[in-house]
Amino acid sequence: MGEPMKHYVSCGLLVRSGRIFLVHRSPSKAKYPNVWDLPGGHVEESENSRQAIVRELSEELNVEIVPPNTEDLLATHQEENLFLEIWRVSEWDGEIINAAPEEHDDFGWFTLDEAIGLDLANEEYQALFKQVLA
């Protein structure tokens, strides 16, 4: 048996007016169902994580961003077979819509206190939200 496949994921932490944007993962999702998460998704073979976040935010939220700069990388997180990069996104073109209703059943803007009170996909998000909104 070979080594399990690693999953590379790129997410965006959208920030505006002292609030952060989160999506609620559908209860039917195989991984992390029914929790609040950052928008984003898997990095495809033909792209890097900066290209992936541009594509994912376009697919999921119908917004256009420029590829983030290296200083916009907020955090990396590694679990057994998951490598996650989180990018700060403070500028985009377009109105946010739920363009991927099969993935997310809700979304919204949250203050720091509201966000840390939610059932989050990753326990490390609380510290990250505090860092970004402090």
Coordinates of C-alpha atoms in Angstrom, one line a residue:
M1 CA 0.0 0.0 0.0
G2 CA 1.2 3.5 -0.9
E3 CA 1.3 6.5 1.3
P4 CA -2.1 8.3 1.6
M5 CA -2.6 11.1 -0.8
K6 CA -2.0 14.6 0.6
H7 CA -4.7 17.2 0.1
Y8 CA -3.6 20.8 -0.5
V9 CA -6.2 23.3 0.3
S10 CA -6.2 27.1 -0.1
C11 CA -8.7 29.3 1.8
G12 CA -9.5 33.0 1.9
L13 CA -10.1 35.0 5.0
L14 CA -12.2 37.9 3.7
V15 CA -12.1 41.0 5.9
R16 CA -14.2 44.1 5.7
S17 CA -15.2 46.8 8.2
G18 CA -14.0 44.8 11.3
R19 CA -15.9 41.6 10.2
I20 CA -14.9 38.3 8.7
F21 CA -16.7 36.3 6.1
L22 CA -17.5 32.6 6.8
V23 CA -19.4 29.9 4.9
H24 CA -21.5 27.2 6.6
R25 CA -20.6 23.7 5.2
S26 CA -23.5 21.7 4.1
P27 CA -24.5 18.8 6.4
S28 CA -24.1 16.4 3.5
K29 CA -20.4 17.1 3.1
A30 CA -18.2 14.1 3.8
K31 CA -15.5 16.1 5.5
Y32 CA -16.3 18.7 8.2
P33 CA -20.1 18.8 7.7
N34 CA -22.3 21.3 9.3
V35 CA -19.6 23.7 10.6
W36 CA -18.5 27.3 9.7
D37 CA -15.4 27.5 7.6
L38 CA -13.4 29.8 5.3
P39 CA -14.3 29.8 1.6
G40 CA -11.8 27.9 -0.5
G41 CA -10.9 24.5 -1.7
H42 CA -8.4 22.0 -3.2
V43 CA -5.4 23.1 -5.1
E44 CA -5.5 21.5 -8.5
E45 CA -2.4 19.9 -10.1
S46 CA -1.9 22.7 -12.6
E47 CA -1.9 25.5 -10.0
N48 CA -0.3 26.9 -6.9
S49 CA -2.2 27.9 -3.8
R50 CA -2.4 31.5 -4.8
Q51 CA -3.9 30.6 -8.1
A52 CA -6.3 28.2 -6.4
I53 CA -7.7 30.8 -4.0
V54 CA -8.5 33.1 -7.0
R55 CA -10.3 30.2 -8.8
E56 CA -12.1 29.0 -5.6
L57 CA -13.5 32.4 -4.6
S58 CA -14.7 32.9 -8.2
E59 CA -16.4 29.5 -8.2
E60 CA -17.9 29.6 -4.7
L61 CA -18.6 33.3 -4.2
N62 CA -18.7 34.8 -7.7
V63 CA -16.0 37.4 -6.8
E64 CA -12.7 38.2 -8.5
I65 CA -9.5 38.8 -6.6
V66 CA -5.9 39.3 -7.7
P67 CA -3.5 36.6 -6.6
P68 CA -2.4 37.4 -3.0
N69 CA 1.1 38.5 -2.2
T70 CA 3.3 36.3 0.0
E71 CA 2.8 38.7 2.9
D72 CA -1.0 38.0 2.7
L73 CA -0.3 34.4 3.8
L74 CA -1.8 34.3 7.3
A75 CA -1.3 30.7 8.4
T76 CA -0.5 27.2 7.3
H77 CA -2.0 24.2 9.0
Q78 CA -0.9 20.6 8.6
E79 CA -2.8 17.5 9.7
E80 CA -2.0 14.0 8.8
N81 CA -2.9 14.3 5.1
L82 CA -4.0 17.9 4.8
F83 CA -1.9 20.9 4.1
L84 CA -3.9 24.2 4.4
E85 CA -2.9 27.7 3.5
I86 CA -5.0 30.7 4.6
W87 CA -4.7 34.0 2.7
R88 CA -6.0 37.4 3.8
V89 CA -8.3 38.9 1.2
S90 CA -9.4 42.5 1.8
E91 CA -10.2 43.5 -1.8
W92 CA -12.4 41.9 -4.4
D93 CA -14.7 42.8 -7.3
G94 CA -18.3 41.7 -7.4
E95 CA -21.1 41.0 -5.0
I96 CA -20.7 37.9 -2.9
I97 CA -23.3 35.2 -3.6
N98 CA -23.5 31.5 -2.7
A99 CA -22.4 30.2 -6.1
A100 CA -21.8 26.7 -4.6
P101 CA -25.1 25.8 -2.8
E102 CA -24.2 22.1 -2.9
E103 CA -21.1 23.0 -0.7
H104 CA -22.5 25.7 1.6
D105 CA -26.0 26.2 2.9
D106 CA -25.4 29.6 4.5
F107 CA -22.8 32.4 4.7
G108 CA -22.4 35.7 6.5
W109 CA -20.2 38.4 8.0
F110 CA -19.3 38.1 11.7
T111 CA -17.6 40.2 14.3
L112 CA -14.8 38.6 16.3
D113 CA -17.1 37.7 19.2
E114 CA -19.7 36.2 16.9
A115 CA -17.2 34.2 14.9
I116 CA -15.4 32.7 17.9
G117 CA -18.8 31.6 19.3
L118 CA -19.5 29.5 16.2
D119 CA -18.9 25.8 15.6
L120 CA -15.8 26.2 13.5
A121 CA -14.2 23.7 11.1
N122 CA -10.7 24.3 12.6
E123 CA -10.0 25.1 16.3
E124 CA -7.0 27.2 15.2
Y125 CA -9.4 29.7 13.5
Q126 CA -10.2 31.4 16.8
A127 CA -6.6 32.6 17.3
L128 CA -6.3 33.6 13.6
F129 CA -9.5 35.6 13.8
K130 CA -8.2 37.4 16.9
Q131 CA -4.9 38.2 15.1
V132 CA -6.7 39.6 12.1
L133 CA -9.4 41.6 13.8
A134 CA -7.3 42.8 16.8

